[in-house]
Amino acid sequence: MIGRIGLADAARHWRIALLAAGLALGGAADGAWADGVKLHIACTATTDCASAMVARDEGVFAKHGLDVDMTLIGINTNIPPAIVSNSIQIGGPTETVFLQAVDGGLDLVAIEGASKMDPVANNLIAAVARNGVVIKDAKDFVGKKVGAPGIGAFLHVLFRKWLIDQGVDPSKVNFVEVTFPTMSDALKSGAVDAVLTAEPFISRMQTAGTGTVAVRYASELGRTEPIISYVTTRSFAEQNPDVIKAFRASIEEAAAIVNSDREKASASIAKFTHLPLEIVRLNRPGLSEPKLKASDFAWWIDVMKQQDMLQSQIDASKLVLP
């Protein structure tokens, strides 16, 4: 999936999503979660939601009384509307997508952390250039068409921050949306000059010979903030405290498995993302970090304000469910 979209388009996206979600909620169940009904969780094809993948595959959710179905979503910005429309109950949006959704009027709340940046995880993120495109430094991205797995999502916002720090105006780069699974084909066909991606897709593109790493921009920024949180509607969280308690306990238990048992984590990631296990095994999964506090969002809010991605004053104290 490839489509042109700018920041103004992204803002319209949230207004439309809010309207659509409001209409959908008219027919959605808004009460307490009934026993025996599946809890639907959605994430994109990265390692960031590995704790949920492992919790499902290793029976951790079941141990805590949860019947969970996990759904793969192509573009991260589609997750908040899916949550509010009750198509899913919990999703893994990047922090930037979560903040834009809240800024756009969606009453969402983070209930548990999924992943965070660290030196190893940061090195698993890169801008990959297609063969024949020479990119030696930030200014070489000017005028290039760069694919991102969601305009306003983590990799896109972080890359724009890197460009700004390097003295390059992000508006001079042509960003388009490209889903993770189609990035290699987008490079091969020449549809884009580069993509913003992460492992295991970097290794897959290198193995296929469709591109080379141009810059590991997350490593250069060297941040330690959260990448993805598990998010739901505030009403669902407040009306289903037992479900939230069980979910949190499950994620904490599964996160420990992800961080200590690479084989189990890799198996679950490969199963969910439909990537070859041998490719997934090449790199450590992203760092799972269930602990989350309001102050974790401060840097992201500042970065997004710098990029004119937020229109309101977000109250960080309301972002994380107590």
Coordinates of C-alpha atoms in Angstrom, one line a residue:
M1 CA 0.0 0.0 0.0
I2 CA 1.5 3.3 -1.1
G3 CA -0.2 6.7 -0.8
R4 CA 0.8 10.3 -0.7
I5 CA -0.2 12.1 2.5
G6 CA 1.0 15.3 4.2
L7 CA 0.7 16.7 7.7
A8 CA -2.5 18.6 6.7
D9 CA -3.9 15.3 5.3
A10 CA -3.0 13.6 8.6
A11 CA -4.9 16.2 10.6
R12 CA -8.0 15.6 8.3
H13 CA -7.5 11.9 8.8
W14 CA -8.0 12.2 12.5
R15 CA -11.1 14.4 12.1
I16 CA -12.6 11.9 9.7
A17 CA -11.6 9.0 12.0
L18 CA -13.2 10.7 15.0
L19 CA -16.5 11.1 13.0
A20 CA -16.4 7.5 11.8
A21 CA -15.6 6.2 15.2
G22 CA -18.5 8.2 16.7
L23 CA -20.9 6.7 14.1
A24 CA -19.5 3.2 14.7
L25 CA -19.8 3.4 18.4
G26 CA -23.6 4.0 18.0
G27 CA -23.9 0.3 17.4
A28 CA -21.0 -0.9 19.5
A29 CA -21.2 -2.6 22.8
D30 CA -20.1 -0.1 25.4
G31 CA -20.7 -2.0 28.6
A32 CA -18.7 -4.4 30.7
W33 CA -16.9 -7.2 28.8
A34 CA -18.9 -10.4 28.8
D35 CA -17.3 -13.7 29.8
G36 CA -16.4 -15.9 26.8
V37 CA -16.1 -13.0 24.3
K38 CA -12.8 -12.6 22.5
L39 CA -10.6 -9.7 23.3
H40 CA -9.3 -8.3 20.0
I41 CA -5.8 -6.8 20.0
A42 CA -4.1 -5.3 16.9
C43 CA -0.5 -4.3 16.1
T44 CA 1.6 -3.7 13.1
A45 CA 4.2 -6.1 11.8
T46 CA 7.1 -5.2 14.1
T47 CA 8.6 -6.8 17.2
D48 CA 7.3 -4.0 19.5
C49 CA 4.1 -6.0 20.5
A50 CA 6.1 -9.1 21.1
S51 CA 4.8 -9.3 24.7
A52 CA 1.3 -9.7 23.4
M53 CA 2.3 -12.2 20.8
V54 CA 4.1 -14.3 23.4
A55 CA 1.3 -14.0 25.9
R56 CA -1.0 -15.4 23.3
D57 CA 1.2 -18.2 22.1
E58 CA 2.6 -19.3 25.5
G59 CA -0.8 -19.4 27.1
V60 CA -0.2 -16.4 29.4
F61 CA -3.4 -14.6 28.4
A62 CA -5.4 -17.8 29.0
K63 CA -3.7 -18.3 32.4
H64 CA -5.1 -15.0 33.4
G65 CA -8.6 -15.7 32.1
L66 CA -8.4 -13.8 28.8
D67 CA -9.4 -15.2 25.4
V68 CA -7.4 -13.1 23.0
D69 CA -7.3 -12.8 19.2
M70 CA -4.5 -10.8 17.6
T71 CA -4.9 -8.9 14.3
L72 CA -2.2 -7.6 12.0
I73 CA -2.8 -4.0 10.8
G74 CA -0.8 -2.6 7.9
I75 CA -0.5 1.1 8.8
N76 CA -0.1 2.2 12.4
T77 CA -2.4 5.2 12.1
N78 CA -5.3 2.9 11.4
I79 CA -5.1 1.5 15.0
P80 CA -6.8 4.3 17.0
P81 CA -10.0 4.4 14.8
A82 CA -10.2 0.7 15.0
I83 CA -10.1 0.9 18.8
V84 CA -12.7 3.6 19.1
S85 CA -15.0 1.8 16.6
N86 CA -14.8 -1.3 18.8
S87 CA -13.4 -3.4 15.9
I88 CA -10.6 -4.1 18.4
Q89 CA -10.5 -3.4 22.1
I90 CA -6.7 -2.9 22.6
G91 CA -4.2 -1.7 20.1
G92 CA -0.5 -0.9 19.8
P93 CA -0.1 2.5 18.3
T94 CA 3.2 4.2 18.4
E95 CA 3.4 7.0 21.0
T96 CA 3.2 9.6 18.2
V97 CA 0.1 8.1 16.7
F98 CA -1.5 7.8 20.2
L99 CA -0.7 11.5 20.9
Q100 CA -2.2 12.7 17.6
A101 CA -5.3 10.6 18.3
V102 CA -5.7 12.2 21.7
D103 CA -5.0 15.6 20.2
G104 CA -7.7 14.9 17.6
G105 CA -10.3 14.3 20.2
L106 CA -10.2 10.5 20.7
D107 CA -10.6 9.6 24.4
L108 CA -7.9 6.9 24.5
V109 CA -5.7 5.9 27.4
A110 CA -2.5 3.9 27.6
I111 CA -2.9 0.8 29.9
E112 CA 0.6 -0.8 29.6
G113 CA 3.9 -0.3 27.9
A114 CA 4.9 -2.5 25.0
S115 CA 8.4 -1.4 23.9
K116 CA 11.0 1.3 24.4
M117 CA 14.1 2.6 22.7
D118 CA 17.5 1.4 23.9
P119 CA 20.9 1.2 22.3
V120 CA 20.2 -2.3 20.8
A121 CA 16.7 -1.4 19.6
N122 CA 17.8 1.9 18.2
N123 CA 20.4 0.1 16.0
L124 CA 17.5 -2.0 14.6
I125 CA 16.0 1.0 12.9
A126 CA 17.2 2.5 9.7
A127 CA 16.5 4.4 6.5
V128 CA 17.1 1.9 3.7
A129 CA 17.9 3.3 0.2
R130 CA 17.1 1.4 -3.0
N131 CA 20.0 0.2 -5.1
G132 CA 21.4 3.1 -7.2
V133 CA 20.3 5.9 -4.9
V134 CA 23.3 7.4 -3.2
I135 CA 22.6 8.9 0.3
K136 CA 25.7 9.9 2.3
D137 CA 24.2 12.4 4.7
A138 CA 20.9 14.1 5.7
K139 CA 20.9 16.7 2.8
D140 CA 20.9 13.8 0.3
F141 CA 17.3 13.0 1.3
V142 CA 16.1 16.4 0.0
G143 CA 13.8 15.8 -3.0
K144 CA 13.7 12.1 -2.4
K145 CA 10.5 10.0 -2.1
V146 CA 10.7 8.2 1.3
G147 CA 8.3 5.5 2.4
A148 CA 7.1 5.4 6.0
P149 CA 4.8 2.9 7.7
G150 CA 2.4 5.6 8.7
I151 CA 2.6 9.4 8.4
G152 CA 2.9 10.7 11.9
A153 CA 4.0 7.3 13.3
F154 CA 7.1 6.6 15.3
L155 CA 9.6 6.0 12.5
H156 CA 8.4 9.0 10.5
V157 CA 8.4 11.5 13.4
L158 CA 11.8 10.3 14.6
F159 CA 13.3 10.6 11.2
R160 CA 11.9 14.1 10.8
K161 CA 13.5 14.9 14.2
W162 CA 16.9 13.6 12.9
L163 CA 16.6 15.7 9.8
I164 CA 15.9 18.8 11.8
D165 CA 18.9 18.1 14.1
Q166 CA 21.0 17.8 10.9
G167 CA 19.8 21.1 9.6
V168 CA 17.5 19.8 6.9
D169 CA 13.9 21.0 6.5
P170 CA 11.6 17.8 6.5
S171 CA 9.2 19.5 4.2
K172 CA 11.7 19.2 1.4
V173 CA 11.4 15.4 1.6
N174 CA 8.5 13.7 -0.1
F175 CA 7.0 11.2 2.4
V176 CA 4.6 8.5 1.4
E177 CA 3.0 5.7 3.3
V178 CA 4.3 2.2 2.6
T179 CA 3.4 -0.9 4.7
F180 CA 6.2 -2.9 6.2
P181 CA 5.5 -6.0 4.2
T182 CA 5.5 -4.1 0.9
M183 CA 8.7 -2.0 1.5
S184 CA 11.1 -4.4 -0.3
D185 CA 8.8 -4.4 -3.4
A186 CA 8.5 -0.6 -3.3
L187 CA 12.3 -0.3 -3.4
K188 CA 12.7 -2.9 -6.1
S189 CA 10.1 -1.3 -8.4
G190 CA 11.5 2.2 -7.9
A191 CA 8.2 3.5 -6.3
V192 CA 10.3 5.1 -3.5
D193 CA 13.9 6.1 -3.1
A194 CA 14.2 4.9 0.5
V195 CA 12.1 3.5 3.3
L196 CA 12.0 4.1 7.0
T197 CA 12.0 0.6 8.5
A198 CA 13.2 -1.7 11.2
E199 CA 14.3 -5.3 11.8
P200 CA 13.4 -7.9 10.7
F201 CA 12.6 -6.0 7.5
I202 CA 16.0 -4.5 7.1
S203 CA 17.6 -8.0 7.0
R204 CA 14.9 -9.2 4.6
M205 CA 15.6 -6.3 2.2
Q206 CA 19.4 -6.9 2.4
T207 CA 18.9 -10.6 1.8
A208 CA 16.7 -9.9 -1.2
G209 CA 19.2 -7.3 -2.5
T210 CA 16.7 -4.6 -2.9
G211 CA 18.4 -1.9 -0.7
T212 CA 21.2 -0.9 1.6
V213 CA 21.2 0.9 4.9
A214 CA 21.6 4.7 4.4
V215 CA 21.5 5.8 8.0
R216 CA 20.7 4.3 11.4
Y217 CA 19.0 7.5 12.5
A218 CA 17.6 6.2 15.8
S219 CA 21.1 5.3 17.0
E220 CA 22.3 8.8 16.2
L221 CA 19.5 10.3 18.3
G222 CA 20.2 7.9 21.1
R223 CA 16.8 8.2 22.9
T224 CA 15.3 5.9 25.6
E225 CA 11.6 6.9 25.4
P226 CA 8.8 4.3 24.8
I227 CA 8.0 3.4 21.2
I228 CA 4.6 1.7 21.6
S229 CA 2.0 1.4 24.3
Y230 CA -1.1 -0.8 24.6
V231 CA -4.0 1.6 24.3
T232 CA -7.8 1.3 24.7
T233 CA -10.7 3.7 25.1
R234 CA -11.1 5.3 28.5
S235 CA -14.6 4.0 28.8
F236 CA -13.6 0.4 28.1
A237 CA -10.8 0.6 30.7
E238 CA -13.1 2.1 33.4
Q239 CA -15.9 -0.4 32.7
N240 CA -13.7 -3.4 32.6
P241 CA -11.2 -3.2 35.5
D242 CA -10.8 -6.9 35.8
V243 CA -9.9 -7.3 32.1
I244 CA -7.4 -4.5 32.4
K245 CA -5.9 -6.1 35.5
A246 CA -5.6 -9.4 33.8
F247 CA -4.1 -7.8 30.7
R248 CA -1.5 -6.0 32.6
A249 CA -0.5 -9.1 34.6
S250 CA -0.2 -11.0 31.3
I251 CA 1.9 -8.4 29.6
E252 CA 4.3 -8.1 32.6
E253 CA 4.8 -11.9 32.6
A254 CA 5.2 -12.1 28.8
A255 CA 7.6 -9.2 28.7
A256 CA 10.0 -11.0 30.9
I257 CA 9.9 -14.0 28.5
V258 CA 10.5 -11.7 25.5
N259 CA 13.5 -10.2 27.2
S260 CA 15.0 -13.4 28.4
D261 CA 14.0 -16.1 25.9
R262 CA 14.9 -15.0 22.4
E263 CA 13.8 -18.3 20.7
K264 CA 10.2 -18.1 22.1
A265 CA 10.0 -14.4 21.2
S266 CA 11.3 -15.0 17.7
A267 CA 8.8 -17.8 17.1
S268 CA 5.9 -15.7 18.2
I269 CA 7.1 -12.7 16.1
A270 CA 7.5 -14.8 13.0
K271 CA 4.0 -16.3 13.5
F272 CA 2.3 -12.9 13.9
T273 CA 4.2 -11.0 11.2
H274 CA 4.4 -14.0 8.7
L275 CA 8.1 -13.4 8.3
P276 CA 10.5 -16.3 7.9
L277 CA 11.8 -17.5 11.4
E278 CA 15.4 -17.5 10.2
I279 CA 15.1 -13.8 9.3
V280 CA 13.5 -12.9 12.7
R281 CA 16.1 -14.8 14.6
L282 CA 18.9 -12.6 13.2
N283 CA 18.2 -9.8 15.6
R284 CA 17.1 -9.3 19.2
P285 CA 13.5 -8.3 19.5
G286 CA 12.7 -4.8 20.6
L287 CA 13.0 -4.3 24.4
S288 CA 9.7 -5.0 26.1
E289 CA 9.0 -2.6 28.8
P290 CA 5.5 -2.8 30.5
K291 CA 6.2 0.0 33.0
L292 CA 4.7 3.3 31.8
K293 CA 4.3 6.7 33.3
A294 CA 3.0 10.1 32.2
S295 CA 6.4 11.7 32.1
D296 CA 7.5 9.2 29.5
F297 CA 5.5 11.2 26.9
A298 CA 7.2 14.6 27.7
W299 CA 9.9 14.3 25.0
W300 CA 7.5 13.1 22.4
I301 CA 5.1 16.0 23.0
D302 CA 8.0 18.5 22.7
V303 CA 9.2 16.8 19.5
M304 CA 5.7 16.8 17.9
K305 CA 5.1 20.4 18.9
Q306 CA 8.4 21.3 17.2
Q307 CA 7.1 19.6 14.1
D308 CA 3.6 21.3 14.3
M309 CA 1.9 17.9 14.8
L310 CA -0.1 18.8 17.8
Q311 CA -2.8 21.5 18.0
S312 CA -3.9 21.4 21.6
Q313 CA -2.3 21.3 25.0
I314 CA -2.2 17.7 26.0
D315 CA -2.5 16.9 29.7
A316 CA 0.1 14.2 30.1
S317 CA -1.3 13.2 33.5
K318 CA -4.4 11.8 31.7
L319 CA -2.5 9.7 29.2
V320 CA -1.8 6.6 31.4
L321 CA -4.5 4.7 33.3
P322 CA -3.6 4.6 37.0

